Amino acid sequence: MSQNTAKQRTFRRLMGYIKPYRAAFIFSIVGMLGYAAVDTFFFSQIETLIDDGLTNQNSKILIYGAIFVPVVFIARGLFNFISTYFLNWVGFRVVTTLRQQLFDHMMKLPVAFHDRHSTGDLISKITYTTQQVAEASSRAILILIREGAFVLGLLGLMFYHSWQLSLVFLVVGPLIAKIVGVVSKRFRKVSSRIQTAMGNVTTTAEQMINGHKVVVMYEGQKRESKRFNDINNVTRNQNMKLINTQTLSTSLIQLIASFSLSMVLVLASFPQMLAELSAGAFTTLLTAMIMLLRPLKQLTTVNSDFQRGIAAAQSIFEVLDHEPEIDQGSKSLTRAKGEICFDDVLFRYDEADTPALDHVSFTVTAGKTLALVGRSGSGKSTISNLLTRFYSPQAGQIRLDGENIYDYKLKHLRRQFALVSQHVTLFNDTIANNIAYGAHGEVSAEQIRQAAEQAYVTEFTDNLPLGLDTMVGENGVMLSGGQRQRIAIARALLRDAPILILDEATSALDTESERHIQSALSRLQQNRTSIVIAHRLSTIESADEILVMEDGRVVERGTHAELLERKGAYHQLYRLQFSHETPVE
Ligand code: ADP
């Protein structure tokens, strides 16, 4: 498909978003046309004012004029209001729709999509790009219709009075348009450089502020200051270039306009012209010529605005067209017993050369605990990622209660798991609501409190004036790593799913936190199948089975005692990393 047809399709699709608001859109166009008509009409009356009013000394005309001017401006204001209001009304509706669609769609996209796109990029699509679509397209439409109609009106007026003199403008007009075109191209280039430079200013400042401690510790002040100074100056230079272009172009355009004025004056000095032209007609001509400059200048930017809008829309549609997570399963599942089986599973991440899981097989009987140990990057998290269908294996089968997990409805499958990971995601809400997040159906305050107590959350919330109703994060309390983890455990307790996937913390917590978390976790593991990415000796010792992973393969399996006896990979790992009760990684 050529670029142009792609653009046309994007354009048509974008128009589809305006369709429901057709009436408002037509209103705004009527407003624009009315506005241009009023302006043209206003200038057409200059002749009457000068010839009848001033030359013929008709005072009535002047009095009429006194009433005429405000009336014209009222009409102008009205049309301006109608066009701007309705155009923006439609524009913001479209922005809102696009935002909501993007937000909803991004939630449905597979994890692999999110892996490939940076968070900042996706967020700016929702916040900024959507706005760009509406702003750029509204501007393009407004200028094209309103200023276009005004230009036609003025040209008509000029030709009506004297086609000979108007021709002067037709010679000069395109020349000016050309200059404006070249200048605006340069403008765009410099502006985009300014944007990049401003981005650099932000990034550099952010790095310094975020890494403030490192900078002062390693005496990086001078280096950072120098780096910032360079970038700061680039921005200044580019801004000055913009100003130079602007000033030079304005002067140049005015010079050309002055030539055209000279030409008009020369032409008008011919005797037959002098006889034909009244003072009023002549003034109208000159004013119209001067008035034409501004809309013409604006019209040259229409295309670039339009292109900007289309490009922004294209980047939004790209996301919207991305296939959501596959969900072809049809089996319902209320509560699984919790038997998990990996049968010769082979999985490779999108762009990886080597498989992350290389023919992995294991079975966990319902209610038992499987510990995964191995160096970082050996494939432990990948196992949990496949279980929850974040990614699909290329070969082999994963079964839950004897059924392929792809046969279950995705929603039903995910309900079977509670995930407690090292990185606890808390939402900007109260602690209680964070605990209730993910629980099925209605939960009472009493249930939340119970879960909070069992997970030792109340240990620290009871000291807070608002207790469990304290807000988390920016406007509320700052929580320590251990406290966040306890909230995650309470959340999992309340969710009461038959299978627990636990990624133990690698970083050491203080002993108090550690003890609480340990006992909360063992409560959580009761009567559940657990898959634990283990970093603690105590977990490993009590696991029903341990899988030792290496480069995506299971190299050993068995209980702690069995594996120690074998004196193989596990024994080595144990001697190196577990024997002093230190974390694996
Ligand atoms: P572990 O949990 O044992 O530290 P992982 O299961 O996270 O190991 O990783 C296994 C392998 O897969 C590693 O080589 C890692 O680099 C790679 N990997 C993990 N996540 C991704 C991803 N989202 N995209 C591509 N490769 C990944």
CSV table of N, CA and C in Angstrom, one decimal, residues 1 9 66 71 103 108 157 183 188 191 276 339 359 392 453 540 557:
chain,number,residue,atom,x,y,z
A,1,MET,N,0.9,-1.2,0.0
A,1,MET,CA,0.0,0.0,0.0
A,1,MET,C,0.9,1.2,0.0
A,9,ARG,N,-6.6,6.5,4.0
A,9,ARG,CA,-7.4,5.6,4.9
A,9,ARG,C,-7.4,6.1,6.3
A,66,ALA,N,-21.4,54.6,11.7
A,66,ALA,CA,-21.2,54.5,13.1
A,66,ALA,C,-22.1,53.3,13.7
A,71,VAL,N,-22.4,46.7,14.5
A,71,VAL,CA,-23.3,45.6,14.1
A,71,VAL,C,-22.4,44.5,13.5
A,103,PHE,N,-6.8,3.6,26.1
A,103,PHE,CA,-6.6,3.1,27.4
A,103,PHE,C,-7.2,1.7,27.5
A,108,LYS,N,-5.9,-4.6,27.1
A,108,LYS,CA,-6.2,-5.9,26.5
A,108,LYS,C,-5.0,-6.4,25.7
A,157,LEU,N,-13.5,40.8,-4.5
A,157,LEU,CA,-13.6,42.2,-4.3
A,157,LEU,C,-12.7,43.0,-5.1
A,183,VAL,N,10.2,29.5,4.4
A,183,VAL,CA,10.4,29.9,5.8
A,183,VAL,C,9.8,28.9,6.8
A,188,ARG,N,9.9,24.6,10.9
A,188,ARG,CA,9.5,23.3,11.4
A,188,ARG,C,10.8,22.6,11.8
A,191,SER,N,12.1,24.1,14.9
A,191,SER,CA,11.2,23.8,16.0
A,191,SER,C,11.4,22.4,16.5
A,276,GLU,N,-10.8,56.1,-14.3
A,276,GLU,CA,-11.7,55.0,-14.0
A,276,GLU,C,-11.9,54.8,-12.4
A,339,GLU,N,-3.9,-28.8,40.3
A,339,GLU,CA,-2.8,-29.6,39.9
A,339,GLU,C,-2.2,-29.0,38.6
A,359,HIS,N,12.4,-27.5,26.8
A,359,HIS,CA,11.8,-28.8,27.1
A,359,HIS,C,11.7,-29.0,28.6
A,392,SER,N,2.8,-17.4,25.3
A,392,SER,CA,2.4,-18.7,24.9
A,392,SER,C,3.6,-19.5,24.5
A,453,GLU,N,-5.0,-8.3,59.1
A,453,GLU,CA,-4.4,-8.8,60.4
A,453,GLU,C,-3.6,-10.0,60.2
A,540,ILE,N,13.0,-23.3,50.7
A,540,ILE,CA,13.5,-24.4,49.9
A,540,ILE,C,13.4,-25.7,50.7
A,557,ARG,N,16.1,-32.3,40.1
A,557,ARG,CA,14.9,-32.2,40.9
A,557,ARG,C,14.8,-33.1,42.0
